[in-house]
mmCIF file of C-alpha atoms in Angstrom:
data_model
loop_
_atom_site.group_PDB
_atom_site.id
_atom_site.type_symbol
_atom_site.label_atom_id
_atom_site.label_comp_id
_atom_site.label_asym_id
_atom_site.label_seq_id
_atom_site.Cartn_x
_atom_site.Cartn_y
_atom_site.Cartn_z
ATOM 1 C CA UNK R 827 -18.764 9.357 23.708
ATOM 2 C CA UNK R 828 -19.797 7.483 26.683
ATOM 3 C CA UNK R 829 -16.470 5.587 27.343
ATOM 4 C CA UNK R 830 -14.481 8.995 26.937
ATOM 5 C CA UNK R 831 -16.803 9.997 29.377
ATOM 6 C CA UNK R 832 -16.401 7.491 31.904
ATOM 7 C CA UNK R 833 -12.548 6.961 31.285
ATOM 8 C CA UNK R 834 -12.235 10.935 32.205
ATOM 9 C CA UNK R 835 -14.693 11.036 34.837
ATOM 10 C CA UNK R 836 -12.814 7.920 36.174
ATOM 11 C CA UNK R 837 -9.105 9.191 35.578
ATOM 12 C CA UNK R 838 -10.215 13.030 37.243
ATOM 13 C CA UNK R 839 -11.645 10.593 39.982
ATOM 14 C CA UNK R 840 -8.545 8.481 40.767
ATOM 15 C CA UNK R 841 -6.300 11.864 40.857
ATOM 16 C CA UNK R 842 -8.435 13.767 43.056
ATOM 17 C CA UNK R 843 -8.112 10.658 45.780
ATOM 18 C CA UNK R 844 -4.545 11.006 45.265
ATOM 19 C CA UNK R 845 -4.460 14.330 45.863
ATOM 20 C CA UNK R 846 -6.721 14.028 48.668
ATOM 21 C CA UNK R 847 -4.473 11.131 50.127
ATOM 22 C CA UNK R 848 -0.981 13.306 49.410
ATOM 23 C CA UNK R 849 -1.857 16.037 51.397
ATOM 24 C CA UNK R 850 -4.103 14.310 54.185
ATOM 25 C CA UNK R 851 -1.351 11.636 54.667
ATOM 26 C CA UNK R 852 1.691 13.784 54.010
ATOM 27 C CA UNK R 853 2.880 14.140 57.859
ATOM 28 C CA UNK R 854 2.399 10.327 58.487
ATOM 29 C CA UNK R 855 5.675 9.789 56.753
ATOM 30 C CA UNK R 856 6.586 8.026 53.476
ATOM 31 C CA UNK R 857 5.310 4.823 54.371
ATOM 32 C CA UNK R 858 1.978 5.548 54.516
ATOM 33 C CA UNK R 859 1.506 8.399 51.737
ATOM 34 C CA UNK R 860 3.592 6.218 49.127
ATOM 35 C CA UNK R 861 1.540 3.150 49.937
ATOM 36 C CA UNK R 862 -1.939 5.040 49.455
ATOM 37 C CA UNK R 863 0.013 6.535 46.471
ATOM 38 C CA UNK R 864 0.674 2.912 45.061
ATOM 39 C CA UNK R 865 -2.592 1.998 45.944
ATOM 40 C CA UNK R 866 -4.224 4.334 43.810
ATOM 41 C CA UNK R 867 -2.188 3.981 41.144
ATOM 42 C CA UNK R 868 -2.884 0.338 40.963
ATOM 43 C CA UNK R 869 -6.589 0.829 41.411
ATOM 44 C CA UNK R 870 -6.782 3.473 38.914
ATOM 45 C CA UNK R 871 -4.940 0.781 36.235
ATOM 46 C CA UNK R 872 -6.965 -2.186 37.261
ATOM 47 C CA UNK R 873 -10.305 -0.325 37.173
ATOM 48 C CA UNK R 874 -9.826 2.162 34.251
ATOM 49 C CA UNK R 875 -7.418 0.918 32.093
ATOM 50 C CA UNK R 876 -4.056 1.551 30.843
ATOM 51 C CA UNK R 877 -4.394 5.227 30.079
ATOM 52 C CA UNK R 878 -5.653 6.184 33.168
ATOM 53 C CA UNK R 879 -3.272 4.843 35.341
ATOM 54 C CA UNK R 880 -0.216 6.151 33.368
ATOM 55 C CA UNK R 881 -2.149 9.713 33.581
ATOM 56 C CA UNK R 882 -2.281 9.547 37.605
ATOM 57 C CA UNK R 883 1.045 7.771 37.771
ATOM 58 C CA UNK R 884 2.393 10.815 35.421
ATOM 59 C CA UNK R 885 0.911 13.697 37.399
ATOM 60 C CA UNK R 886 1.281 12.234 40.649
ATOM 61 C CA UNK R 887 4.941 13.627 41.255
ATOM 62 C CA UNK R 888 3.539 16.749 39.485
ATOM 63 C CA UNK R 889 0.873 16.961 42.723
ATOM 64 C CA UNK R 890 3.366 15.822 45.184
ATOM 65 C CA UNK R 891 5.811 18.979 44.261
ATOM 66 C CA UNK R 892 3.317 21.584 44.180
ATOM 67 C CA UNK R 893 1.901 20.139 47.554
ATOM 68 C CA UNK R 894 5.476 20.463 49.053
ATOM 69 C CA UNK R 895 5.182 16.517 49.751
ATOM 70 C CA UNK R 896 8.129 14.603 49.437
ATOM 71 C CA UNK R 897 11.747 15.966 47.766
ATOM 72 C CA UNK R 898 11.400 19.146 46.602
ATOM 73 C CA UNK R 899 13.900 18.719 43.922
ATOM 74 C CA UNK R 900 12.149 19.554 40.087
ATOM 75 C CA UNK R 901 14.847 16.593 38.588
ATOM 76 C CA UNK R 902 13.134 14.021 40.555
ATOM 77 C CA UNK R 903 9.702 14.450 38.836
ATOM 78 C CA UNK R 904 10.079 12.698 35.993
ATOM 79 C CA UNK R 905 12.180 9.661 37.781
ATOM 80 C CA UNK R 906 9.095 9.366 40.206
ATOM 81 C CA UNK R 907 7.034 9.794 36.728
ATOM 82 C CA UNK R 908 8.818 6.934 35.654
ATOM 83 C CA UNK R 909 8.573 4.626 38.494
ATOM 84 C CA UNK R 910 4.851 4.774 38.654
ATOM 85 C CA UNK R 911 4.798 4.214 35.214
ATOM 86 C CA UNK R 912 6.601 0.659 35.485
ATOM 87 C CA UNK R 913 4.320 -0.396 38.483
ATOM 88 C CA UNK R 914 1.220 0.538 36.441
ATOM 89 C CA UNK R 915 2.708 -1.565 32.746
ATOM 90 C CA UNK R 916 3.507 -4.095 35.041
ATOM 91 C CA UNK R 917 0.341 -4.410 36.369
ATOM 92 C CA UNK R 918 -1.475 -3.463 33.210
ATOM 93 C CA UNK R 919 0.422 -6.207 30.811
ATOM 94 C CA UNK R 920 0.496 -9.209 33.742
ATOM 95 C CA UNK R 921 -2.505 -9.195 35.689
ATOM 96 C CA UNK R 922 -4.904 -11.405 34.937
ATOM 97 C CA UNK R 923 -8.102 -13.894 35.876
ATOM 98 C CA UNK R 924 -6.339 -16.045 38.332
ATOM 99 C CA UNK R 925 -4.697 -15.719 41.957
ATOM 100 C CA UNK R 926 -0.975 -16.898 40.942
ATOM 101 C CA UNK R 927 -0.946 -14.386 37.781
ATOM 102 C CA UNK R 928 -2.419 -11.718 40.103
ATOM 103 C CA UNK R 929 0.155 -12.248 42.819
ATOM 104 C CA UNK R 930 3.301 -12.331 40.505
ATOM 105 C CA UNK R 931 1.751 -9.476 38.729
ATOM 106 C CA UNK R 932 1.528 -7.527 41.993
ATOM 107 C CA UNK R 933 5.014 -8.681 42.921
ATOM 108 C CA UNK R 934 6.965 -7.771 39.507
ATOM 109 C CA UNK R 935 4.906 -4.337 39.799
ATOM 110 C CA UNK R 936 6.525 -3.089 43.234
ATOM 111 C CA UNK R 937 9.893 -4.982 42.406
ATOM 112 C CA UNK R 938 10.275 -2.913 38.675
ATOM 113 C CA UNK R 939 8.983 0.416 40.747
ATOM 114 C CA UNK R 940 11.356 -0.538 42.965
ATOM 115 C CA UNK R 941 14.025 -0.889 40.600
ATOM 116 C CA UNK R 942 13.521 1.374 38.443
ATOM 117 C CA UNK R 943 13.104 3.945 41.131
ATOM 118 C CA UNK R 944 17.218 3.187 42.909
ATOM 119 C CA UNK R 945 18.478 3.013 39.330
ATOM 120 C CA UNK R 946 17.337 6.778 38.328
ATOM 121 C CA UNK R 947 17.099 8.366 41.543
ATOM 122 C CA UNK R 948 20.198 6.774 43.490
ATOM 123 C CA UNK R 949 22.413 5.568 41.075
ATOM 124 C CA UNK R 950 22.173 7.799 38.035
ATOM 125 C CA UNK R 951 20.677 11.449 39.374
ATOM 126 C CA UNK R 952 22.820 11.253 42.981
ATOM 127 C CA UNK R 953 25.670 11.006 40.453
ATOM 128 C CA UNK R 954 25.221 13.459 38.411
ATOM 129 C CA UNK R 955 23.091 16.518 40.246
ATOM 130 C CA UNK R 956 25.080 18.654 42.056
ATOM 131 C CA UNK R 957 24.164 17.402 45.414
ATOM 132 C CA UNK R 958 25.445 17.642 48.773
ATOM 133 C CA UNK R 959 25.924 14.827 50.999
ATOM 134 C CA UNK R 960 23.161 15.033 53.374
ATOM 135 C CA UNK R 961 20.652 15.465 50.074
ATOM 136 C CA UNK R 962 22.176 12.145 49.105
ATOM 137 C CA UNK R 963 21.866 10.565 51.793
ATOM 138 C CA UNK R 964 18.085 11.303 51.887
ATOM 139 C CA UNK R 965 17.617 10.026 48.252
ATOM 140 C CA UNK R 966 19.271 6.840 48.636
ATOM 141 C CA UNK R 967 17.088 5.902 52.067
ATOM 142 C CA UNK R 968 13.710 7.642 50.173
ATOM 143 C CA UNK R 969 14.609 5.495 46.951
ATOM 144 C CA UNK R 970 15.553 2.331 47.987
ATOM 145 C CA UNK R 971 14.024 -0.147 50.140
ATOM 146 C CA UNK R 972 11.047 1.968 51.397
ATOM 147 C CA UNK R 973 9.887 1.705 47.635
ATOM 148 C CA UNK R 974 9.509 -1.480 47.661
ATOM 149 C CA UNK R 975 7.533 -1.817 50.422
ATOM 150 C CA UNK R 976 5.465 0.868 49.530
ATOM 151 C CA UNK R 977 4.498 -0.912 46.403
ATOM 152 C CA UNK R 978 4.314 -3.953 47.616
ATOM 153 C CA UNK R 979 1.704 -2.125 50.401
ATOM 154 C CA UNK R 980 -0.341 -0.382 48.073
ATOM 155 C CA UNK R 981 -0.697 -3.084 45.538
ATOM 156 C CA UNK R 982 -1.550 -5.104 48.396
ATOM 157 C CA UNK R 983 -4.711 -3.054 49.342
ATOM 158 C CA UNK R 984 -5.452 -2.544 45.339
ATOM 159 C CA UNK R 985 -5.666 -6.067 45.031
ATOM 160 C CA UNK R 986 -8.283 -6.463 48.196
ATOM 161 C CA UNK R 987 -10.036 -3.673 47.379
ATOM 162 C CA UNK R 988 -10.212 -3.871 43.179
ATOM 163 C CA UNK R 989 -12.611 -6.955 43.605
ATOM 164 C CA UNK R 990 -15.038 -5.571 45.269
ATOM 165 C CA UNK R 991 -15.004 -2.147 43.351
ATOM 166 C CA UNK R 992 -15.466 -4.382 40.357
ATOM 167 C CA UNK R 993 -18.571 -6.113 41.611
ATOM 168 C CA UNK R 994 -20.170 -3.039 42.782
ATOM 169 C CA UNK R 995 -19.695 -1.277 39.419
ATOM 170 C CA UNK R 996 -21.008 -4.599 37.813
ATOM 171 C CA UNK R 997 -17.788 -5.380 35.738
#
């Protein structure tokens, strides 16, 4: 009972920063709410496990639509699901005790959010929704590079920060 304690306490934790972060970050522009976004993503699946980051990266979007931050276009939930999904596996299934795994694991993170992201959003849903041009426009510049460097960003500050959260919490 104590770990389902912790790993909820933990999870409702991580989301609550995010939330925080969303909506006191959410008229400096996508750069810096995406990368606190990432960042707490990647700290909530380096500190409490697989389950915990795929529940923030899941309700993230959910948070980020009902705050009125970001596209307010329903279809894109689940693509944004989706993309914070593959940075937190990634990070999940290839991080590991040394530097080099932790750097790659960092990298392939923000490249498959990245990725994953432009494929869904830009390439498959600006092809199909019924969108007008300017909307389109807007998606392809939100979806593309910026991701990237979001991710990269916020798994930057995850991987200074996760270290030290770890040796305070004696893990």
């Amino acid at each position: 009972m104590k770990n389902k304690t912790l790993w909820i306490t933990q999870t409702a934790l991580m989301l609550a920063l995010l939330i925080v972060l969303q909506w006191a970050t959410s008229g400096l522009g996508q750069l810096v709410t995406g990368s606190c976004v990432n960042a707490v993503l990647a700290v909530a699946v380096l500190l409490g496990g697989l389950w915990s980051g795929l529940t923030v990266a899941i309700v993230s979007p959910v948070c980020a639509f009902l705050l009125g931050i970001g596209p307010q276009l329903f279809a894109l939930i689940p693509a944004i699901a989706l993309g914070n999904s593959v940075l937190v596996l990634v990070l999940h299934f290839a991080h590991g005790s040394s530097l080099m795994r932790n750097l790659l694991a960092w990298l392939g993170a923000a490249l498959g959010k990245f990725l994953a992201l432009y494929l869904v959003v830009v390439q498959l849903l600006c092809r199909v929704l019924p969108l007008k041009q300017p909307q389109i426009d807007t998606f392809t510049a939100m979806f593309s590079a910026p991701q990237l460097v979001t991710a990269l960003i916020g798994g930057a500050v995850a991987m200074l920060i996760v270290p030290v959260l770890k040796k305070a919490l004696h893990r």
